[in-house]
Coordinates of C-alpha atoms and ligand atoms in Angstrom, one line a residue:
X19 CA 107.7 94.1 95.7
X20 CA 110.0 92.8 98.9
X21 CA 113.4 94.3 99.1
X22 CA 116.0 91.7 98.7
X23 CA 118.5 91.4 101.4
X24 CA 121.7 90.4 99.9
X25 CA 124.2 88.8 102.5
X26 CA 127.5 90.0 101.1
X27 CA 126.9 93.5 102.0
X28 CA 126.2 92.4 105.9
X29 CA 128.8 90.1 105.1
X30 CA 131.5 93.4 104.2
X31 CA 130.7 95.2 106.5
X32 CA 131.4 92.9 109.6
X33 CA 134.2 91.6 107.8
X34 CA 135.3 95.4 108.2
X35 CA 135.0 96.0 111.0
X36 CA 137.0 92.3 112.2
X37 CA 139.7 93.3 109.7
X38 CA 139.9 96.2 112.1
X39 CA 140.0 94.2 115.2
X40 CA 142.3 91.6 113.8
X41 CA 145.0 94.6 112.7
X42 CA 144.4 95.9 116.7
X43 CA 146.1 92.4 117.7
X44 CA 148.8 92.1 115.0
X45 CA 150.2 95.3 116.3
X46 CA 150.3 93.3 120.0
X47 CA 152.1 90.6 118.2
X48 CA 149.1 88.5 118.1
X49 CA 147.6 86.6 115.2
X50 CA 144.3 85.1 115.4
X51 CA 144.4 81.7 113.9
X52 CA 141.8 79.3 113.1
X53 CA 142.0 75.6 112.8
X54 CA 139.8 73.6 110.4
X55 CA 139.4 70.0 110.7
X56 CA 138.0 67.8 108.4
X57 CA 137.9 64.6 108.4
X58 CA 137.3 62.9 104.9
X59 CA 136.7 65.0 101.8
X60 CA 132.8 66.1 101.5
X61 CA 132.5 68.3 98.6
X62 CA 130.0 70.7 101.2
X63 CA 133.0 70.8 103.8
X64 CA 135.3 71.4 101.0
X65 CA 133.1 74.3 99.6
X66 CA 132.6 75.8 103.0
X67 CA 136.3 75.6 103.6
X68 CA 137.5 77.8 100.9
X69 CA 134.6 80.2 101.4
X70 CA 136.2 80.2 105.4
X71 CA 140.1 80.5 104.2
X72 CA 138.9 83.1 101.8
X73 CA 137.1 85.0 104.1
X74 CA 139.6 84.9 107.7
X75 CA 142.2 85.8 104.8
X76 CA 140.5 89.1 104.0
X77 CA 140.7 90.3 107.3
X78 CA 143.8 89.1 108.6
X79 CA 143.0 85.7 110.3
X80 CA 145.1 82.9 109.9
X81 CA 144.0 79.6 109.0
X82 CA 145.4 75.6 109.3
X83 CA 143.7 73.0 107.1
X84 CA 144.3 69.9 109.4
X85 CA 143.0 67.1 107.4
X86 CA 142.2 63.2 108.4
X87 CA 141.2 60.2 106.5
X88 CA 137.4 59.2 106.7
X89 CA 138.9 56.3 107.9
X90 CA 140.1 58.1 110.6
X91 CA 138.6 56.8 114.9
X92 CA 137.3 58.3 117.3
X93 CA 140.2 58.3 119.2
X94 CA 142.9 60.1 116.3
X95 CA 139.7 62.8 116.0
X96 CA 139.8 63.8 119.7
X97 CA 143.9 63.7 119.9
X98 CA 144.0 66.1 117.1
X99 CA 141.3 68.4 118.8
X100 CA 143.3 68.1 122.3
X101 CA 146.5 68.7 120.8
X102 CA 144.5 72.0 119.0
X103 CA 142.9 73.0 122.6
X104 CA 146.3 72.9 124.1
X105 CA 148.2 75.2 121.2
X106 CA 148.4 78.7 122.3
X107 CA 148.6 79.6 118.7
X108 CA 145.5 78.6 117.4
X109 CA 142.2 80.7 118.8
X110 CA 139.4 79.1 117.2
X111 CA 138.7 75.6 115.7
X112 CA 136.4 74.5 113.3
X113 CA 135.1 70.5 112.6
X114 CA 132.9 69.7 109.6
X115 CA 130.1 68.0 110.6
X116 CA 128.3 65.6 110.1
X117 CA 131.2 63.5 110.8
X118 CA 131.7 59.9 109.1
X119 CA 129.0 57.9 110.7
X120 CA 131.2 55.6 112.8
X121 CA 132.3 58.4 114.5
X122 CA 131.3 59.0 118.2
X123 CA 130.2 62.6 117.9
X124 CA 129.3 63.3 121.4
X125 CA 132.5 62.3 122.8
X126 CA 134.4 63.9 120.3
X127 CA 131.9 67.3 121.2
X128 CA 133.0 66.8 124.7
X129 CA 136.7 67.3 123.4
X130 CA 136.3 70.5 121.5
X131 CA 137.8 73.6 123.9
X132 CA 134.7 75.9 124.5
X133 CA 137.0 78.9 124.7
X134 CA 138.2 77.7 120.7
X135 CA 134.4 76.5 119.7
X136 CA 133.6 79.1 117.2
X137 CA 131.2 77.6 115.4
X138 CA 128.9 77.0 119.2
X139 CA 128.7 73.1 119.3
X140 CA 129.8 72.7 122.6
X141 CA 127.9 72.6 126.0
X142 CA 129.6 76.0 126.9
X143 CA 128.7 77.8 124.0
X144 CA 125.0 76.7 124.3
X145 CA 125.1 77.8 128.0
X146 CA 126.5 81.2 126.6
X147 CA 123.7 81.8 124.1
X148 CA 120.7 80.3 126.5
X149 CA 122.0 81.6 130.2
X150 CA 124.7 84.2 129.5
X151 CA 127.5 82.4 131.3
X152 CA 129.2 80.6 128.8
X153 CA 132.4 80.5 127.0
X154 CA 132.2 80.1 123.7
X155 CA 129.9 81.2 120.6
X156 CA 126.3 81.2 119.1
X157 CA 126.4 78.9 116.0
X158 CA 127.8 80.7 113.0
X159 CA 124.2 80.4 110.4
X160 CA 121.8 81.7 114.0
X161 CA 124.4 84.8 114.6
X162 CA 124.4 85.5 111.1
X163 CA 120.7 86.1 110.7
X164 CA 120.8 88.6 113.0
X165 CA 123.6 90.4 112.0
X166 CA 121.8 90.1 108.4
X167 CA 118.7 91.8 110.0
X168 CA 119.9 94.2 111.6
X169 CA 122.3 95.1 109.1
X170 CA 119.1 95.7 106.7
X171 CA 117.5 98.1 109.4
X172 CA 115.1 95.6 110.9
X173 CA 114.1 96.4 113.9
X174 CA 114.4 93.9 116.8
X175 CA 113.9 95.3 120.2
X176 CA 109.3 94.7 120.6
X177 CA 109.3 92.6 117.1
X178 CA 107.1 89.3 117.3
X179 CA 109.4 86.8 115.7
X180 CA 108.5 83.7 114.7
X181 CA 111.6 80.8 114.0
X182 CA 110.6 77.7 112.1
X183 CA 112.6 75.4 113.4
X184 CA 114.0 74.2 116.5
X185 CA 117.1 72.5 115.6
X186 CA 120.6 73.2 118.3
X187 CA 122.4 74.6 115.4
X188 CA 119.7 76.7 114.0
X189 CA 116.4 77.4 115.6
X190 CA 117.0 77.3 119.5
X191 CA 119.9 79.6 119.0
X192 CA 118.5 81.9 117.2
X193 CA 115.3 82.2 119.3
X194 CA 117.7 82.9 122.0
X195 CA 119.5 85.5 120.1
X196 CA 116.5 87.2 119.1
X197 CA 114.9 87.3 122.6
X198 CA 118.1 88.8 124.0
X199 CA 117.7 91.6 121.1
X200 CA 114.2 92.4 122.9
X201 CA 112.3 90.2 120.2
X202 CA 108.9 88.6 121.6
X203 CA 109.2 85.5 119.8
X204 CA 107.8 82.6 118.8
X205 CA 109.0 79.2 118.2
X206 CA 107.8 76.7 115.8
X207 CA 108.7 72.8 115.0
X208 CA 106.5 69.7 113.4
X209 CA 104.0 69.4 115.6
X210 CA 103.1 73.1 115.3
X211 CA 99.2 73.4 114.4
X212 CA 98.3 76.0 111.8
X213 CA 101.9 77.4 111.3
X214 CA 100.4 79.7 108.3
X215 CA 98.2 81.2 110.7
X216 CA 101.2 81.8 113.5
X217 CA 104.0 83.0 110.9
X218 CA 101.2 85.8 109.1
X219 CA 101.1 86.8 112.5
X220 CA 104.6 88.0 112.8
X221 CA 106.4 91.1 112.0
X222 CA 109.5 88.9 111.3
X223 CA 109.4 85.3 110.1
X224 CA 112.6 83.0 110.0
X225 CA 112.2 79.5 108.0
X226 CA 114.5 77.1 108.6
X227 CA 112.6 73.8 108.6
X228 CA 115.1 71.9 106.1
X229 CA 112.2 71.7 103.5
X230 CA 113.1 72.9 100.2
X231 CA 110.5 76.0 98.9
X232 CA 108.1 75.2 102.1
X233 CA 106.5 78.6 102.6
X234 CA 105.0 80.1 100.2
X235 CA 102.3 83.1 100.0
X236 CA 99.8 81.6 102.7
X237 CA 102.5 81.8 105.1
X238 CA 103.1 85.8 104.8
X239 CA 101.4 89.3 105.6
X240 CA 102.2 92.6 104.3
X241 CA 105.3 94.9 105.9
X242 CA 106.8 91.3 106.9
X243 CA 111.2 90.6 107.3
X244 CA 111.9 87.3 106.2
X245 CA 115.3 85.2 106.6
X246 CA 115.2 82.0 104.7
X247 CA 118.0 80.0 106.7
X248 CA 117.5 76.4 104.4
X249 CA 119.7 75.5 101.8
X250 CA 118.7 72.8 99.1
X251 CA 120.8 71.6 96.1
X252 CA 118.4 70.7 93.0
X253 CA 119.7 68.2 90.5
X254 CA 121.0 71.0 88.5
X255 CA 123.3 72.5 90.9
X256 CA 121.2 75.3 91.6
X257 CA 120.4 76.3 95.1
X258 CA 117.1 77.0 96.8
X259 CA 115.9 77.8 100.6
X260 CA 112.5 77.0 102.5
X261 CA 111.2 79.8 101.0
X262 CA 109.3 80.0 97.4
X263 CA 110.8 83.3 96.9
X264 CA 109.3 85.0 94.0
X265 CA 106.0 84.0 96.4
X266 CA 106.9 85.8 99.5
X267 CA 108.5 88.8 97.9
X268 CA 104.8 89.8 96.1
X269 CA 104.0 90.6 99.6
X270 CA 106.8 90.9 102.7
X271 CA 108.5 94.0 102.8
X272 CA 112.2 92.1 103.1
X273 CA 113.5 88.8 102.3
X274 CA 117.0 87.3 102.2
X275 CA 117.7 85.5 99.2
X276 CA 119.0 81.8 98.8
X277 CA 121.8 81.6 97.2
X278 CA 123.3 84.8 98.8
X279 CA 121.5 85.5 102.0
X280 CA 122.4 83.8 105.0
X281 CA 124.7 81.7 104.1
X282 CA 127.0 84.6 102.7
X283 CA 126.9 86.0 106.1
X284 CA 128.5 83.0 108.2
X285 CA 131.9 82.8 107.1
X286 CA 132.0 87.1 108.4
X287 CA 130.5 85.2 111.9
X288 CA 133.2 82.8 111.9
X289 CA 136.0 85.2 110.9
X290 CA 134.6 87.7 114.1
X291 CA 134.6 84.4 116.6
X292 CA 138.2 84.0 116.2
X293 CA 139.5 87.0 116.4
X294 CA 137.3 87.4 118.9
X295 CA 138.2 84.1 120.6
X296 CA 142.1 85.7 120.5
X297 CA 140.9 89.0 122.2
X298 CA 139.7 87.0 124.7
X299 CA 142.5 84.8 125.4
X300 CA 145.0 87.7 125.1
Ligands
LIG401 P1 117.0 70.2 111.1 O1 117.9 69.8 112.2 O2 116.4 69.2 110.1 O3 115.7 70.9 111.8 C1 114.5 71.2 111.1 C2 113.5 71.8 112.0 O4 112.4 72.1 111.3 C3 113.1 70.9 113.1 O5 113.0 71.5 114.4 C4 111.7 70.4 112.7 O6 110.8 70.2 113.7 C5 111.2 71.6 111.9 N1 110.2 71.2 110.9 C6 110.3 70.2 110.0 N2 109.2 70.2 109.3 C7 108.4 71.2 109.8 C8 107.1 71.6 109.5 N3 106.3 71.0 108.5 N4 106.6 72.7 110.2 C9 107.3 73.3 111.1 N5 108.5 72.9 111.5 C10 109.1 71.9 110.8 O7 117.6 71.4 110.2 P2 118.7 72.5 110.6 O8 120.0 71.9 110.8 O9 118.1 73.4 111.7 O10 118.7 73.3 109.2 C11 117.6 73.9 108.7 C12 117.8 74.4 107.3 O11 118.9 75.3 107.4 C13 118.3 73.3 106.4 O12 117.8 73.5 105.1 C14 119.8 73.4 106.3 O13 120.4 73.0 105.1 C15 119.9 74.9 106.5 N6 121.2 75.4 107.0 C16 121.7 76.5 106.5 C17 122.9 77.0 106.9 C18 123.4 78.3 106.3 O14 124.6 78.6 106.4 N7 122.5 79.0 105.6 C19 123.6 76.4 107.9 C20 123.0 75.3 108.6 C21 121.8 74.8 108.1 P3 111.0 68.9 114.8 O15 112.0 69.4 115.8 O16 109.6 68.8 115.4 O17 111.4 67.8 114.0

């Protein structure tokens, strides 16, 4: 039987050692401070938002709710953001998203401050993750499978790693991440032929597809690391990932579980962007 891989250990322990980091800049009279905007009131962004303020305030980061109307343009968005880029006392900034659909969210992407985009939606972050060069962050949910992995022991460096999913906030990212860690990997989408065949294949396996309990036992091997990245609500309340669980833990060696996995991991990502974002700028 698989090992489970609990996020909120991974979670502590990065939230440690940014606690750490955060108290380092305190004592230089600096307090790392992260803005959240939302824009309407989505009971995700909501959930996600406390989870966020709970988290930056157990290791000493500062937070600002900035809140608009749905009703709320284009235009007001972007000044709000500009005003945040241009405020020496906030470090990092985080926007909800999806935005309310008559939103322009490209322009208002083109607004956000690489050097504040913690959450790595902006052109400069993406450069950072794919070239090196950039400015800002990996997305929050790719950085924290890899700090979930390697915080359960799994080896990176000469793994074959196969991501399901190609999405700019999930899969590219993380296939980035993972091939800067040394990982030989693989990346699949919809049009893949035989994924079954191509995930048994791997040593680690991350699902992120957006299709609720997707992979089940066909998809897995023995001595397998899994990270289910997908999130579904049922009707219930309950949450489930891509992954049939029960399924895949009769025969991987580790998986992360959904509720409690991944997703426990990325407010401890965020929290570490800002400070770090406020090391940077000091
Ligand atoms: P997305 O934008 O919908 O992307 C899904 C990806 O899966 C696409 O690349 C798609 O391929 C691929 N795909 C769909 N069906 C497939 C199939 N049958 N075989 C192989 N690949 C397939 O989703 P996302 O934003 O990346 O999110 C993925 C999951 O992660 C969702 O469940 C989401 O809720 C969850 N999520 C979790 C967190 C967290 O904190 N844990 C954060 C963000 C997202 P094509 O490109 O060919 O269409």
């Amino acid at each position: 039987m698989a090992e489970l891989w609990k996020g909120a250990p991974a979670a502590k322990a990065l939230t440690e050692k940014t606690a750490a980091r955060a108290a380092v800049l305190r004592d230089r009279g600096i307090a790392p401070t992260l803005a959240l905007v939302r824009v309407g009131a989505r009971e995700d962004d909501l959930a996600y938002e406390r989870a966020a303020v709970k988290r930056c305030q157990s290791c000493g980061v500062e937070t600002r709710s900035v809140v608009l109307p749905e009703t709320a343009s284009t235009a007001e968005l972007i000044a709000v953001l500009r005003e945040l880029n241009g405020d020496g006392s906030v470090h990092g900034v985080l926007l909800f998203r999806p935005l309310p659909g008559h939103i322009d969210d490209e322009a208002v992407r083109r607004a956000q401050a690489p050097e504040k985009d913690v959450d790595g939606v902006t052109d400069g972050s993406l450069a950072g993750v794919f070239a090196g060069t950039g400015t800002g962050f990996a997305p929050c949910t790719a950085e924290a499978v890899v700090v979930l992995l390697r915080h359960y022991g799994v080896k990176l460096d000469g793994a074959n790693a196969v991501v399901a999913g190609r999405s700019l906030v999930v899969g590219r990212p993380l296939s980035m991440l993972l091939l800067a860690a040394g990982a030989t990997v693989t990346v699949c989408h919809s049009h893949t032929r035989d994924l079954a065949s191509v995930t048994r294949g791997a040593d680690i396996v991350v699902a992120a597809v957006g299709k609720r309990g997707f992979f089940g036992t066909e998809h897995f091997a023995p001595g397998q690391a899994v990270a289910d990245v997908g999130i579904h609500a049922a009707g219930d309340g309950s949450l489930c990932g891509d992954v049939r669980t029960g399924e895949a833990a009769a025969v991987v060696a580790g998986i992360t579980p959904v509720p409690g996995g991944v997703g426990a991991v990325t407010t401890a990502v965020l929290a570490s962007h800002v400070v770090e974002a406020a090391e940077r700028s000091a």
